[in-house]
Amino acid sequence: MKSINAKTVSGADALALRREKKLNQAQFWGPIGVTQSGGSRYENGRNLPKPIRLLLAIAHGSEADSKKAVAQIRGEAS
């Protein structure tokens, strides 16, 4: 599985990960509170806000990605 860097993840990265996991948009984006249509917009080039990037790393990243994202939220990482 691809690593998710919450600082640099793009919609194209999210699309690649979603396809790798063989999930539809609702299954991939829903757990982090993004609608299917919102996820589609991100996958097609709309910038991902920082909270969405962090949630992607927590929900769909590796354990290390999740830990880094949580540390960022807590202000423990730069």
Short mmCIF file of N, CA and C in Angstrom, two decimals:
data_model
loop_
_atom_site.label_atom_id
_atom_site.label_comp_id
_atom_site.label_asym_id
_atom_site.label_seq_id
_atom_site.Cartn_x
_atom_site.Cartn_y
_atom_site.Cartn_z
N MET A 1 0.84 -1.18 0.00
CA MET A 1 0.00 0.00 0.00
C MET A 1 0.88 1.24 0.00
N LYS A 2 0.43 2.24 -0.76
CA LYS A 2 1.14 3.50 -0.80
C LYS A 2 1.06 4.21 0.53
N SER A 3 2.12 4.89 0.89
CA SER A 3 2.13 5.71 2.10
C SER A 3 1.36 7.00 1.83
N ILE A 4 0.71 7.52 2.86
CA ILE A 4 -0.01 8.78 2.73
C ILE A 4 0.68 9.82 3.60
N ASN A 5 1.28 10.80 2.96
CA ASN A 5 1.88 11.92 3.69
C ASN A 5 0.81 12.99 3.79
N ALA A 6 0.31 13.23 5.00
CA ALA A 6 -0.79 14.17 5.20
C ALA A 6 -0.44 15.58 4.78
N LYS A 7 0.85 15.90 4.69
CA LYS A 7 1.25 17.24 4.28
C LYS A 7 1.17 17.43 2.77
N THR A 8 1.34 16.34 2.01
CA THR A 8 1.46 16.49 0.56
C THR A 8 0.46 15.67 -0.25
N VAL A 9 -0.39 14.90 0.39
CA VAL A 9 -1.30 14.04 -0.36
C VAL A 9 -2.22 14.88 -1.25
N SER A 10 -2.41 14.43 -2.46
CA SER A 10 -3.26 15.13 -3.43
C SER A 10 -4.48 14.29 -3.76
N GLY A 11 -5.39 14.88 -4.48
CA GLY A 11 -6.57 14.15 -4.94
C GLY A 11 -6.18 12.99 -5.84
N ALA A 12 -5.15 13.19 -6.65
CA ALA A 12 -4.68 12.11 -7.53
C ALA A 12 -4.12 10.96 -6.70
N ASP A 13 -3.43 11.28 -5.61
CA ASP A 13 -2.92 10.24 -4.71
C ASP A 13 -4.09 9.48 -4.08
N ALA A 14 -5.12 10.22 -3.65
CA ALA A 14 -6.29 9.60 -3.04
C ALA A 14 -6.99 8.69 -4.05
N LEU A 15 -7.10 9.14 -5.28
CA LEU A 15 -7.72 8.33 -6.33
C LEU A 15 -6.94 7.03 -6.53
N ALA A 16 -5.62 7.13 -6.61
CA ALA A 16 -4.79 5.93 -6.79
C ALA A 16 -4.97 4.97 -5.62
N LEU A 17 -5.02 5.50 -4.41
CA LEU A 17 -5.20 4.65 -3.23
C LEU A 17 -6.58 4.01 -3.23
N ARG A 18 -7.59 4.79 -3.59
CA ARG A 18 -8.96 4.25 -3.64
C ARG A 18 -9.04 3.10 -4.64
N ARG A 19 -8.43 3.29 -5.79
CA ARG A 19 -8.45 2.22 -6.80
C ARG A 19 -7.65 1.00 -6.33
N GLU A 20 -6.53 1.25 -5.66
CA GLU A 20 -5.72 0.15 -5.12
C GLU A 20 -6.53 -0.68 -4.13
N LYS A 21 -7.34 0.02 -3.31
CA LYS A 21 -8.17 -0.66 -2.32
C LYS A 21 -9.46 -1.22 -2.91
N LYS A 22 -9.71 -0.91 -4.17
CA LYS A 22 -10.90 -1.39 -4.88
C LYS A 22 -12.20 -0.96 -4.18
N LEU A 23 -12.24 0.33 -3.80
CA LEU A 23 -13.42 0.90 -3.16
C LEU A 23 -14.07 1.90 -4.09
N ASN A 24 -15.40 2.00 -3.99
CA ASN A 24 -16.05 3.07 -4.75
C ASN A 24 -15.89 4.36 -3.95
N GLN A 25 -16.29 5.48 -4.55
CA GLN A 25 -16.07 6.77 -3.88
C GLN A 25 -16.80 6.87 -2.55
N ALA A 26 -18.01 6.39 -2.48
CA ALA A 26 -18.78 6.46 -1.23
C ALA A 26 -18.10 5.65 -0.13
N GLN A 27 -17.58 4.47 -0.46
CA GLN A 27 -16.90 3.63 0.52
C GLN A 27 -15.59 4.26 0.99
N PHE A 28 -14.90 4.92 0.09
CA PHE A 28 -13.60 5.50 0.42
C PHE A 28 -13.74 6.81 1.19
N TRP A 29 -14.58 7.69 0.70
CA TRP A 29 -14.69 9.02 1.29
C TRP A 29 -15.66 9.09 2.47
N GLY A 30 -16.67 8.25 2.48
CA GLY A 30 -17.69 8.29 3.52
C GLY A 30 -17.17 8.21 4.95
N PRO A 31 -16.26 7.29 5.26
CA PRO A 31 -15.77 7.17 6.64
C PRO A 31 -15.09 8.43 7.19
N ILE A 32 -14.67 9.33 6.31
CA ILE A 32 -14.05 10.56 6.82
C ILE A 32 -14.99 11.77 6.67
N GLY A 33 -16.26 11.50 6.38
CA GLY A 33 -17.25 12.56 6.36
C GLY A 33 -17.32 13.37 5.08
N VAL A 34 -16.81 12.81 4.00
CA VAL A 34 -16.86 13.48 2.70
C VAL A 34 -17.85 12.74 1.82
N THR A 35 -18.73 13.49 1.18
CA THR A 35 -19.71 12.86 0.29
C THR A 35 -19.04 12.30 -0.95
N GLN A 36 -19.75 11.46 -1.65
CA GLN A 36 -19.23 10.91 -2.91
C GLN A 36 -18.90 12.04 -3.88
N SER A 37 -19.80 13.01 -3.99
CA SER A 37 -19.56 14.10 -4.94
C SER A 37 -18.38 14.97 -4.50
N GLY A 38 -18.23 15.17 -3.20
CA GLY A 38 -17.07 15.92 -2.70
C GLY A 38 -15.77 15.18 -2.99
N GLY A 39 -15.77 13.88 -2.77
CA GLY A 39 -14.60 13.07 -3.07
C GLY A 39 -14.24 13.12 -4.54
N SER A 40 -15.26 13.11 -5.39
CA SER A 40 -15.04 13.21 -6.83
C SER A 40 -14.35 14.52 -7.18
N ARG A 41 -14.78 15.59 -6.55
CA ARG A 41 -14.15 16.90 -6.80
C ARG A 41 -12.68 16.88 -6.40
N TYR A 42 -12.39 16.29 -5.24
CA TYR A 42 -10.99 16.20 -4.81
C TYR A 42 -10.18 15.37 -5.79
N GLU A 43 -10.73 14.25 -6.23
CA GLU A 43 -10.02 13.38 -7.16
C GLU A 43 -9.78 14.04 -8.50
N ASN A 44 -10.60 15.03 -8.82
CA ASN A 44 -10.48 15.72 -10.11
C ASN A 44 -9.75 17.05 -10.01
N GLY A 45 -9.02 17.27 -8.91
CA GLY A 45 -8.14 18.42 -8.86
C GLY A 45 -8.40 19.48 -7.82
N ARG A 46 -9.53 19.44 -7.15
CA ARG A 46 -9.76 20.43 -6.09
C ARG A 46 -8.78 20.17 -4.96
N ASN A 47 -8.24 21.24 -4.39
CA ASN A 47 -7.28 21.09 -3.29
C ASN A 47 -7.93 20.44 -2.08
N LEU A 48 -7.20 19.55 -1.46
CA LEU A 48 -7.68 18.91 -0.24
C LEU A 48 -7.30 19.79 0.95
N PRO A 49 -8.28 20.20 1.75
CA PRO A 49 -7.95 20.98 2.95
C PRO A 49 -7.17 20.12 3.95
N LYS A 50 -6.40 20.77 4.81
CA LYS A 50 -5.57 20.06 5.77
C LYS A 50 -6.36 19.04 6.60
N PRO A 51 -7.56 19.39 7.13
CA PRO A 51 -8.29 18.38 7.91
C PRO A 51 -8.61 17.12 7.11
N ILE A 52 -8.92 17.27 5.84
CA ILE A 52 -9.23 16.10 5.00
C ILE A 52 -7.96 15.29 4.76
N ARG A 53 -6.84 15.96 4.52
CA ARG A 53 -5.57 15.24 4.33
C ARG A 53 -5.23 14.43 5.57
N LEU A 54 -5.41 15.02 6.74
CA LEU A 54 -5.12 14.32 7.99
C LEU A 54 -6.04 13.12 8.17
N LEU A 55 -7.33 13.31 7.90
CA LEU A 55 -8.29 12.21 8.05
C LEU A 55 -8.00 11.08 7.06
N LEU A 56 -7.57 11.43 5.85
CA LEU A 56 -7.20 10.40 4.87
C LEU A 56 -6.06 9.54 5.41
N ALA A 57 -5.05 10.20 5.99
CA ALA A 57 -3.91 9.46 6.52
C ALA A 57 -4.33 8.55 7.68
N ILE A 58 -5.25 9.04 8.51
CA ILE A 58 -5.71 8.23 9.64
C ILE A 58 -6.57 7.06 9.18
N ALA A 59 -7.51 7.33 8.28
CA ALA A 59 -8.47 6.31 7.87
C ALA A 59 -7.91 5.30 6.86
N HIS A 60 -7.06 5.77 5.96
CA HIS A 60 -6.64 4.91 4.86
C HIS A 60 -5.13 4.69 4.77
N GLY A 61 -4.37 5.31 5.64
CA GLY A 61 -2.93 5.14 5.59
C GLY A 61 -2.46 3.97 6.43
N SER A 62 -1.17 3.79 6.42
CA SER A 62 -0.57 2.74 7.26
C SER A 62 -0.63 3.18 8.72
N GLU A 63 -0.25 2.30 9.59
CA GLU A 63 -0.22 2.64 11.02
C GLU A 63 0.73 3.81 11.25
N ALA A 64 1.86 3.82 10.55
CA ALA A 64 2.83 4.91 10.70
C ALA A 64 2.23 6.23 10.20
N ASP A 65 1.51 6.17 9.07
CA ASP A 65 0.85 7.38 8.54
C ASP A 65 -0.15 7.92 9.55
N SER A 66 -0.92 7.03 10.14
CA SER A 66 -1.93 7.42 11.13
C SER A 66 -1.28 8.08 12.34
N LYS A 67 -0.21 7.48 12.82
CA LYS A 67 0.47 8.03 14.00
C LYS A 67 1.04 9.42 13.71
N LYS A 68 1.60 9.60 12.52
CA LYS A 68 2.14 10.91 12.15
C LYS A 68 1.02 11.95 12.08
N ALA A 69 -0.12 11.59 11.49
CA ALA A 69 -1.24 12.52 11.38
C ALA A 69 -1.78 12.90 12.75
N VAL A 70 -1.91 11.93 13.64
CA VAL A 70 -2.40 12.21 14.99
C VAL A 70 -1.41 13.12 15.71
N ALA A 71 -0.12 12.89 15.53
CA ALA A 71 0.90 13.74 16.15
C ALA A 71 0.79 15.18 15.63
N GLN A 72 0.52 15.32 14.34
CA GLN A 72 0.32 16.67 13.78
C GLN A 72 -0.87 17.35 14.42
N ILE A 73 -1.96 16.63 14.57
CA ILE A 73 -3.16 17.20 15.17
C ILE A 73 -2.87 17.64 16.59
N ARG A 74 -2.10 16.87 17.30
CA ARG A 74 -1.77 17.18 18.69
C ARG A 74 -0.71 18.26 18.80
N GLY A 75 -0.11 18.65 17.68
CA GLY A 75 0.94 19.66 17.70
C GLY A 75 2.29 19.11 18.10
N GLU A 76 2.44 17.80 17.99
CA GLU A 76 3.69 17.15 18.37
C GLU A 76 4.67 17.03 17.21
N ALA A 77 4.22 17.31 16.00
CA ALA A 77 5.08 17.20 14.83
C ALA A 77 4.96 18.48 14.02
N SER A 78 6.02 18.80 13.30
CA SER A 78 5.99 20.02 12.49
C SER A 78 5.34 19.79 11.15
#
